[in-house]
């Protein structure tokens, strides 16, 4: 069997088309032309997404020091003042006056060729050749840009940004000098509670699930009688009015997060940060994600509240991208909520008799981004006996359908036995019955859906009550007694 993974350039397009064809993901409101940045999960997709969330939930909360929570999406508007989102959750945005396309100023450089950037930069330096102060700032940004693209840093610079922008053509329509001035654009979706749409009734769709956890810290701690260190985990929808949605599920306007905030003594924050950093990367590997396509990206430049931060990145066909963030958020969040609510959020330490605000270690994963990473990682195209097959090699625990059941032919009592097996297995597993077409074609259909096991009732079944079980990845078959099938699948799902 020779094997070939798709070329990066068409891998995302292949996944988008397979997703639609097989019912993983559809464009939202497709019959109306779609709604940008929103996607719907079809019959297979909803199973995969549910399985990812279930695995996360088990891994994170089936331990004695993490509790679950499901907070509401709408929260008191002051929450978002305390969190800093009202003031700071903004992207600088520019519009093209000609074609009306909208761009994020801080990443505009990513869509401009290196050659054009070089030209614009040399012109910029020339424009400021008589102003040594500005010229040295330009040089400083070019030479000491850290992890950032110096071109983008200069675009965001108040004094030189405008001049640099005037040298660029719109990446969409190609016209020169058509950009508006940059404006701050808040990414939170605003809506109103109650019948009156005035400023007093403004609420926001939460842009992250974390704040629901912070404000419930003492409720959970006291009701669950937890002591530090302990965590609160939550899975839920978050909404961000992203200026540029892109790359399928990678950057969407509505998405799901799987977040856990771990409350610790300040002196233990570093060791817990290290613990969760390792534990979270291992989780992706334990569910079959290719180890060489996962890496940490430790932040050098930290947010003002963070003492340490890393991203777990996956190598998507379009490059490395964050799928989860792990942060030491210090006592920033609880202090801010204490300040804005006027309520004490201090923890009383029984042992030391001290009262203090705990530090927080956050693990914040995107369910939909992980979904995309698991889907892309599992996708292979390979040649089998001169024919191409597409296969999704999901870990059995993530696979939307655990087993498919086929009667070899639609006669001789085979369908009846197969239906009995289906009925029996369906009590515990998501299974699928298929009696259409040649068995080879039925296997291919299941390979493409990622079903790890195909069970076939054949002539020998009529004699000895055994069936063949074909493994999706090795394509090997073994004979299993019908009454052992349930145990067989359970064992495979536990491994
Ligand atoms: P990015 O820099 O990619 O916008 P972020 O640093 O703002 O991400 P966080 O606020 O740390 O992301 O959110 C935690 C996780 O939520 C991310 O690792 C990602 O998996 C997911 N996430 C964030 N924004 C989006 C989005 N627009 N669409 C899908 N998933 C998202």
Tab-separated table of C-alpha atoms in Angstrom, residues 60-393:
chain	number	residue	atom	x	y	z
A	60	UNK	CA	-10.358	17.961	32.626
A	61	UNK	CA	-13.139	17.329	35.148
A	62	UNK	CA	-12.960	13.635	36.045
A	63	UNK	CA	-10.463	14.491	38.773
A	64	UNK	CA	-11.016	15.589	42.327
A	65	UNK	CA	-9.757	19.141	41.937
A	66	UNK	CA	-11.713	20.420	38.917
A	67	UNK	CA	-15.428	21.304	38.952
A	68	UNK	CA	-17.718	21.997	35.996
A	69	UNK	CA	-19.774	25.090	35.235
A	70	UNK	CA	-22.195	26.274	32.576
A	71	UNK	CA	-22.558	30.038	32.839
A	72	UNK	CA	-24.942	32.128	30.745
A	73	UNK	CA	-23.780	33.756	27.520
A	74	UNK	CA	-25.234	37.148	28.464
A	75	UNK	CA	-23.643	38.665	31.531
A	76	UNK	CA	-23.849	41.950	33.414
A	77	UNK	CA	-22.231	44.617	31.190
A	78	UNK	CA	-19.862	45.615	33.992
A	79	UNK	CA	-18.172	42.225	33.626
A	80	UNK	CA	-16.727	43.385	30.312
A	81	UNK	CA	-15.593	46.693	31.776
A	82	UNK	CA	-13.775	44.843	34.543
A	83	UNK	CA	-12.239	42.371	32.101
A	84	UNK	CA	-10.951	45.203	29.898
A	85	UNK	CA	-12.920	44.047	26.854
A	86	UNK	CA	-14.955	47.259	26.484
A	87	UNK	CA	-11.791	49.316	26.317
A	88	UNK	CA	-9.215	46.999	24.815
A	89	UNK	CA	-10.847	44.186	22.860
A	90	UNK	CA	-10.359	46.079	19.642
A	91	UNK	CA	-8.618	45.666	16.336
A	92	UNK	CA	-7.390	48.664	14.310
A	93	UNK	CA	-9.357	48.622	11.094
A	94	UNK	CA	-9.074	50.358	7.726
A	95	UNK	CA	-11.410	50.363	4.730
A	96	UNK	CA	-10.679	50.672	1.036
A	97	UNK	CA	-12.765	53.644	-0.178
A	98	UNK	CA	-12.862	52.151	-3.654
A	99	UNK	CA	-13.934	48.527	-3.213
A	100	UNK	CA	-15.175	48.814	0.422
A	101	UNK	CA	-13.040	45.863	1.571
A	102	UNK	CA	-12.129	46.014	5.250
A	103	UNK	CA	-8.731	45.055	6.644
A	104	UNK	CA	-7.056	44.721	9.994
A	105	UNK	CA	-4.261	47.255	9.999
A	106	UNK	CA	-2.086	45.185	12.344
A	107	UNK	CA	-1.919	42.265	9.878
A	108	UNK	CA	-2.194	44.124	6.560
A	109	UNK	CA	1.468	43.457	5.834
A	110	UNK	CA	0.759	39.698	5.699
A	111	UNK	CA	-1.141	40.139	2.442
A	112	UNK	CA	1.516	42.258	0.713
A	113	UNK	CA	4.483	40.799	-1.156
A	114	UNK	CA	7.956	41.088	0.361
A	115	UNK	CA	9.141	43.004	-2.681
A	116	UNK	CA	6.440	45.645	-2.339
A	117	UNK	CA	7.075	45.896	1.397
A	118	UNK	CA	10.793	46.460	0.839
A	119	UNK	CA	10.077	49.183	-1.695
A	120	UNK	CA	7.592	50.923	0.607
A	121	UNK	CA	10.035	50.765	3.523
A	122	UNK	CA	12.913	52.249	1.559
A	123	UNK	CA	10.623	55.084	0.371
A	124	UNK	CA	9.487	55.606	3.956
A	125	UNK	CA	13.065	55.936	5.179
A	126	UNK	CA	13.763	58.383	2.394
A	127	UNK	CA	10.707	60.478	3.331
A	128	UNK	CA	12.034	60.841	6.877
A	129	UNK	CA	15.700	61.173	6.030
A	130	UNK	CA	15.785	64.698	7.495
A	131	UNK	CA	14.097	63.665	10.745
A	132	UNK	CA	16.667	61.651	12.722
A	133	UNK	CA	14.288	60.975	15.613
A	134	UNK	CA	11.639	59.295	13.461
A	135	UNK	CA	14.235	57.628	11.293
A	136	UNK	CA	15.828	56.006	14.313
A	137	UNK	CA	12.395	54.791	15.469
A	138	UNK	CA	11.823	53.220	12.079
A	139	UNK	CA	15.232	51.531	12.251
A	140	UNK	CA	14.537	50.390	15.814
A	141	UNK	CA	11.281	48.693	14.747
A	142	UNK	CA	12.961	47.075	11.763
A	143	UNK	CA	15.860	45.755	13.816
A	144	UNK	CA	14.139	44.862	17.107
A	145	UNK	CA	10.729	43.572	16.148
A	146	UNK	CA	10.790	40.412	18.277
A	147	UNK	CA	8.060	38.037	17.135
A	148	UNK	CA	6.157	40.723	15.216
A	149	UNK	CA	6.350	41.647	11.562
A	150	UNK	CA	8.211	45.011	11.518
A	151	UNK	CA	6.059	46.180	8.614
A	152	UNK	CA	2.884	45.682	10.651
A	153	UNK	CA	4.475	47.415	13.646
A	154	UNK	CA	5.250	50.425	11.491
A	155	UNK	CA	1.725	50.464	10.062
A	156	UNK	CA	0.424	50.742	13.619
A	157	UNK	CA	2.851	53.529	14.516
A	158	UNK	CA	0.899	56.754	14.934
A	159	UNK	CA	3.381	58.997	13.135
A	160	UNK	CA	4.686	56.879	10.282
A	161	UNK	CA	1.733	54.489	9.825
A	162	UNK	CA	-0.280	56.910	7.688
A	163	UNK	CA	2.659	57.670	5.408
A	164	UNK	CA	3.425	53.977	4.956
A	165	UNK	CA	-0.217	53.205	4.246
A	166	UNK	CA	-0.337	55.840	1.513
A	167	UNK	CA	2.333	53.887	-0.374
A	168	UNK	CA	0.278	50.691	-0.520
A	169	UNK	CA	-2.299	49.444	-2.954
A	170	UNK	CA	-5.474	47.781	-1.736
A	171	UNK	CA	-4.811	43.997	-1.672
A	172	UNK	CA	-8.325	43.392	-3.017
A	173	UNK	CA	-8.908	45.906	-5.851
A	174	UNK	CA	-5.297	46.995	-6.418
A	175	UNK	CA	-6.069	50.731	-6.323
A	176	UNK	CA	-3.543	53.114	-4.824
A	177	UNK	CA	-4.124	55.526	-1.970
A	178	UNK	CA	-7.672	54.428	-1.186
A	179	UNK	CA	-7.451	53.597	2.518
A	180	UNK	CA	-9.423	55.381	5.228
A	181	UNK	CA	-7.766	56.322	8.504
A	182	UNK	CA	-7.486	53.517	11.039
A	183	UNK	CA	-10.330	53.189	13.513
A	184	UNK	CA	-10.642	51.097	16.650
A	185	UNK	CA	-13.177	48.358	16.146
A	186	UNK	CA	-14.532	46.501	19.176
A	187	UNK	CA	-14.914	42.795	18.476
A	188	UNK	CA	-17.767	42.232	20.926
A	189	UNK	CA	-21.272	41.726	19.528
A	190	UNK	CA	-23.666	44.139	21.177
A	191	UNK	CA	-27.331	43.518	21.812
A	192	UNK	CA	-30.061	44.777	24.174
A	193	UNK	CA	-31.973	43.235	27.032
A	194	UNK	CA	-35.651	44.098	27.329
A	195	UNK	CA	-37.838	46.052	24.928
A	196	UNK	CA	-35.960	49.358	24.926
A	197	UNK	CA	-32.899	49.646	22.766
A	198	UNK	CA	-30.995	52.326	24.668
A	199	UNK	CA	-27.531	52.520	26.159
A	200	UNK	CA	-28.810	51.367	29.562
A	201	UNK	CA	-29.915	48.034	28.150
A	202	UNK	CA	-26.750	47.129	26.237
A	203	UNK	CA	-25.346	43.657	26.843
A	204	UNK	CA	-22.707	41.718	24.946
A	205	UNK	CA	-22.524	38.200	23.596
A	206	UNK	CA	-19.557	36.877	25.570
A	207	UNK	CA	-16.298	36.920	23.602
A	208	UNK	CA	-14.823	34.244	25.897
A	209	UNK	CA	-16.179	31.811	28.459
A	210	UNK	CA	-13.537	32.649	31.075
A	211	UNK	CA	-15.354	35.579	32.709
A	212	UNK	CA	-18.317	33.370	33.660
A	213	UNK	CA	-15.829	31.259	35.608
A	214	UNK	CA	-14.089	34.178	37.325
A	215	UNK	CA	-17.295	35.736	38.625
A	216	UNK	CA	-18.444	32.345	39.966
A	217	UNK	CA	-15.158	31.533	41.674
A	218	UNK	CA	-16.464	31.794	45.250
A	219	UNK	CA	-19.861	30.233	44.412
A	220	UNK	CA	-18.164	27.112	43.087
A	221	UNK	CA	-15.465	27.033	45.751
A	222	UNK	CA	-17.900	27.202	48.632
A	223	UNK	CA	-20.671	25.007	47.189
A	224	UNK	CA	-18.247	22.262	46.123
A	225	UNK	CA	-16.186	22.762	49.325
A	226	UNK	CA	-12.990	23.008	47.331
A	227	UNK	CA	-9.640	24.144	48.632
A	228	UNK	CA	-6.820	25.626	46.579
A	229	UNK	CA	-5.540	24.442	44.234
A	230	UNK	CA	-8.674	23.679	42.234
A	231	UNK	CA	-10.094	24.473	38.841
A	232	UNK	CA	-13.391	25.325	37.151
A	233	UNK	CA	-14.048	24.041	33.649
A	234	UNK	CA	-16.581	25.210	31.126
A	235	UNK	CA	-17.461	24.503	27.511
A	236	UNK	CA	-19.546	27.024	25.653
A	237	UNK	CA	-20.118	29.357	22.759
A	238	UNK	CA	-18.167	32.559	22.357
A	239	UNK	CA	-18.690	35.323	19.800
A	240	UNK	CA	-16.206	37.702	18.228
A	241	UNK	CA	-16.981	40.074	15.412
A	242	UNK	CA	-13.707	39.212	13.674
A	243	UNK	CA	-12.848	41.639	10.856
A	244	UNK	CA	-11.319	38.973	8.672
A	245	UNK	CA	-12.724	35.503	9.074
A	246	UNK	CA	-10.622	32.963	7.280
A	247	UNK	CA	-9.413	29.439	6.828
A	248	UNK	CA	-12.676	27.572	7.304
A	249	UNK	CA	-13.223	27.002	11.047
A	250	UNK	CA	-9.963	28.606	12.141
A	251	UNK	CA	-11.262	32.137	12.603
A	252	UNK	CA	-15.031	32.340	12.849
A	253	UNK	CA	-17.439	34.792	14.444
A	254	UNK	CA	-19.261	32.191	16.491
A	255	UNK	CA	-17.230	29.368	17.988
A	256	UNK	CA	-16.951	27.141	20.999
A	257	UNK	CA	-14.337	27.248	23.703
A	258	UNK	CA	-13.245	24.656	26.234
A	259	UNK	CA	-11.728	26.607	29.090
A	260	UNK	CA	-10.424	25.731	32.519
A	261	UNK	CA	-9.267	28.234	35.106
A	262	UNK	CA	-7.111	26.732	37.834
A	263	UNK	CA	-6.943	28.738	41.078
A	264	UNK	CA	-3.668	28.418	42.974
A	265	UNK	CA	-1.567	29.918	45.738
A	266	UNK	CA	0.605	32.602	44.124
A	267	UNK	CA	3.764	30.748	45.140
A	268	UNK	CA	2.588	27.608	43.287
A	269	UNK	CA	1.572	29.335	40.069
A	270	UNK	CA	4.719	28.515	38.153
A	271	UNK	CA	4.672	24.789	38.886
A	272	UNK	CA	0.968	24.501	37.993
A	273	UNK	CA	1.575	26.424	34.780
A	274	UNK	CA	4.280	23.907	33.871
A	275	UNK	CA	1.972	21.036	34.805
A	276	UNK	CA	-0.928	22.160	32.625
A	277	UNK	CA	1.346	23.059	29.740
A	278	UNK	CA	2.517	19.451	29.510
A	279	UNK	CA	-0.874	17.905	30.308
A	280	UNK	CA	-2.673	19.852	27.612
A	281	UNK	CA	-0.243	19.064	24.803
A	282	UNK	CA	-0.331	15.394	25.805
A	283	UNK	CA	-4.114	15.430	25.525
A	284	UNK	CA	-3.968	16.157	21.765
A	285	UNK	CA	-1.371	13.431	21.289
A	286	UNK	CA	-3.400	10.922	23.317
A	287	UNK	CA	-6.218	11.410	20.819
A	288	UNK	CA	-3.975	10.588	17.895
A	289	UNK	CA	-2.900	14.035	16.712
A	290	UNK	CA	0.475	13.803	14.955
A	291	UNK	CA	3.139	14.745	17.522
A	292	UNK	CA	5.432	16.387	14.970
A	293	UNK	CA	2.608	18.757	13.991
A	294	UNK	CA	2.235	20.072	17.514
A	295	UNK	CA	4.486	22.578	19.232
A	296	UNK	CA	4.581	25.225	21.922
A	297	UNK	CA	4.961	28.853	21.070
A	298	UNK	CA	6.094	30.584	24.247
A	299	UNK	CA	5.253	34.269	24.292
A	300	UNK	CA	8.112	36.691	24.731
A	301	UNK	CA	5.850	39.741	24.714
A	302	UNK	CA	3.296	39.219	27.491
A	303	UNK	CA	-0.089	40.822	28.082
A	304	UNK	CA	0.109	43.275	31.002
A	305	UNK	CA	-1.653	40.847	33.372
A	306	UNK	CA	0.230	37.686	32.414
A	307	UNK	CA	3.305	36.238	34.090
A	308	UNK	CA	3.733	33.505	31.462
A	309	UNK	CA	1.948	32.452	28.286
A	310	UNK	CA	2.289	29.802	25.649
A	311	UNK	CA	0.229	28.693	22.676
A	312	UNK	CA	-0.161	25.101	21.646
A	313	UNK	CA	0.109	25.302	17.887
A	314	UNK	CA	-0.842	22.842	15.169
A	315	UNK	CA	0.746	22.858	11.757
A	316	UNK	CA	-2.227	23.546	9.492
A	317	UNK	CA	-1.759	23.364	5.713
A	318	UNK	CA	-1.589	27.188	5.743
A	319	UNK	CA	1.035	27.266	8.518
A	320	UNK	CA	1.320	26.980	12.293
A	321	UNK	CA	-1.738	28.255	14.157
A	322	UNK	CA	-2.802	28.447	17.803
A	323	UNK	CA	-5.317	25.868	18.953
A	324	UNK	CA	-5.002	26.504	22.680
A	325	UNK	CA	-3.544	29.143	24.971
A	326	UNK	CA	-2.091	28.465	28.424
A	327	UNK	CA	-1.580	31.488	30.627
A	328	UNK	CA	-0.494	32.418	34.090
A	329	UNK	CA	-2.995	35.264	34.567
A	330	UNK	CA	-1.733	36.201	38.072
A	331	UNK	CA	-4.406	37.726	40.354
A	332	UNK	CA	-5.454	40.194	37.667
A	333	UNK	CA	-8.954	38.884	36.865
A	334	UNK	CA	-10.214	38.377	40.390
A	335	UNK	CA	-8.702	41.690	41.522
A	336	UNK	CA	-10.468	43.517	38.712
A	337	UNK	CA	-13.810	41.880	39.493
A	338	UNK	CA	-13.330	42.691	43.157
A	339	UNK	CA	-12.662	46.308	42.246
A	340	UNK	CA	-15.585	46.658	39.810
A	341	UNK	CA	-18.199	44.712	41.806
A	342	UNK	CA	-17.195	45.945	45.231
A	343	UNK	CA	-17.436	42.330	46.488
A	344	UNK	CA	-14.537	40.511	48.074
A	345	UNK	CA	-13.230	37.636	45.987
A	346	UNK	CA	-10.507	36.702	48.435
A	347	UNK	CA	-9.902	33.139	49.446
A	348	UNK	CA	-9.524	32.254	53.088
A	349	UNK	CA	-6.737	29.756	53.560
A	350	UNK	CA	-7.708	27.503	56.498
A	351	UNK	CA	-4.185	26.324	57.078
A	352	UNK	CA	-2.311	29.612	57.121
A	353	UNK	CA	-5.330	31.699	58.228
A	354	UNK	CA	-4.451	34.130	55.437
A	355	UNK	CA	-6.875	35.855	53.051
A	356	UNK	CA	-5.638	36.482	49.544
A	357	UNK	CA	-6.588	36.574	45.876
A	358	UNK	CA	-5.474	33.361	44.158
A	359	UNK	CA	-3.453	33.304	40.964
A	360	UNK	CA	-5.070	31.728	37.921
A	361	UNK	CA	-3.611	29.318	35.415
A	362	UNK	CA	-5.821	29.271	32.338
A	363	UNK	CA	-6.067	26.596	29.669
A	364	UNK	CA	-8.189	27.952	26.840
A	365	UNK	CA	-8.857	25.717	23.851
A	366	UNK	CA	-11.061	26.249	20.846
A	367	UNK	CA	-13.436	23.341	20.304
A	368	UNK	CA	-14.067	24.330	16.696
A	369	UNK	CA	-10.387	25.020	15.982
A	370	UNK	CA	-9.453	21.665	17.523
A	371	UNK	CA	-12.202	20.093	15.410
A	372	UNK	CA	-10.526	21.466	12.300
A	373	UNK	CA	-7.088	20.317	13.460
A	374	UNK	CA	-8.353	16.796	14.262
A	375	UNK	CA	-10.161	16.641	10.904
A	376	UNK	CA	-7.166	17.782	8.864
A	377	UNK	CA	-4.776	15.593	10.828
A	378	UNK	CA	-6.911	12.510	10.249
A	379	UNK	CA	-7.311	13.044	6.508
A	380	UNK	CA	-5.296	10.854	4.164
A	381	UNK	CA	-5.507	10.018	0.527
A	382	UNK	CA	-3.821	6.778	-0.335
A	383	UNK	CA	-3.590	4.242	-3.099
A	384	UNK	CA	-4.953	0.790	-2.356
A	385	UNK	CA	-4.664	-1.887	-5.051
A	386	UNK	CA	-4.452	0.699	-7.799
A	387	UNK	CA	-7.397	2.750	-6.527
A	388	UNK	CA	-7.390	5.921	-4.459
A	389	UNK	CA	-9.181	5.974	-1.143
A	390	UNK	CA	-9.846	8.954	1.142
A	391	UNK	CA	-9.768	8.011	4.758
A	392	UNK	CA	-10.241	9.855	8.017
A	393	UNK	CA	-8.099	8.123	10.606
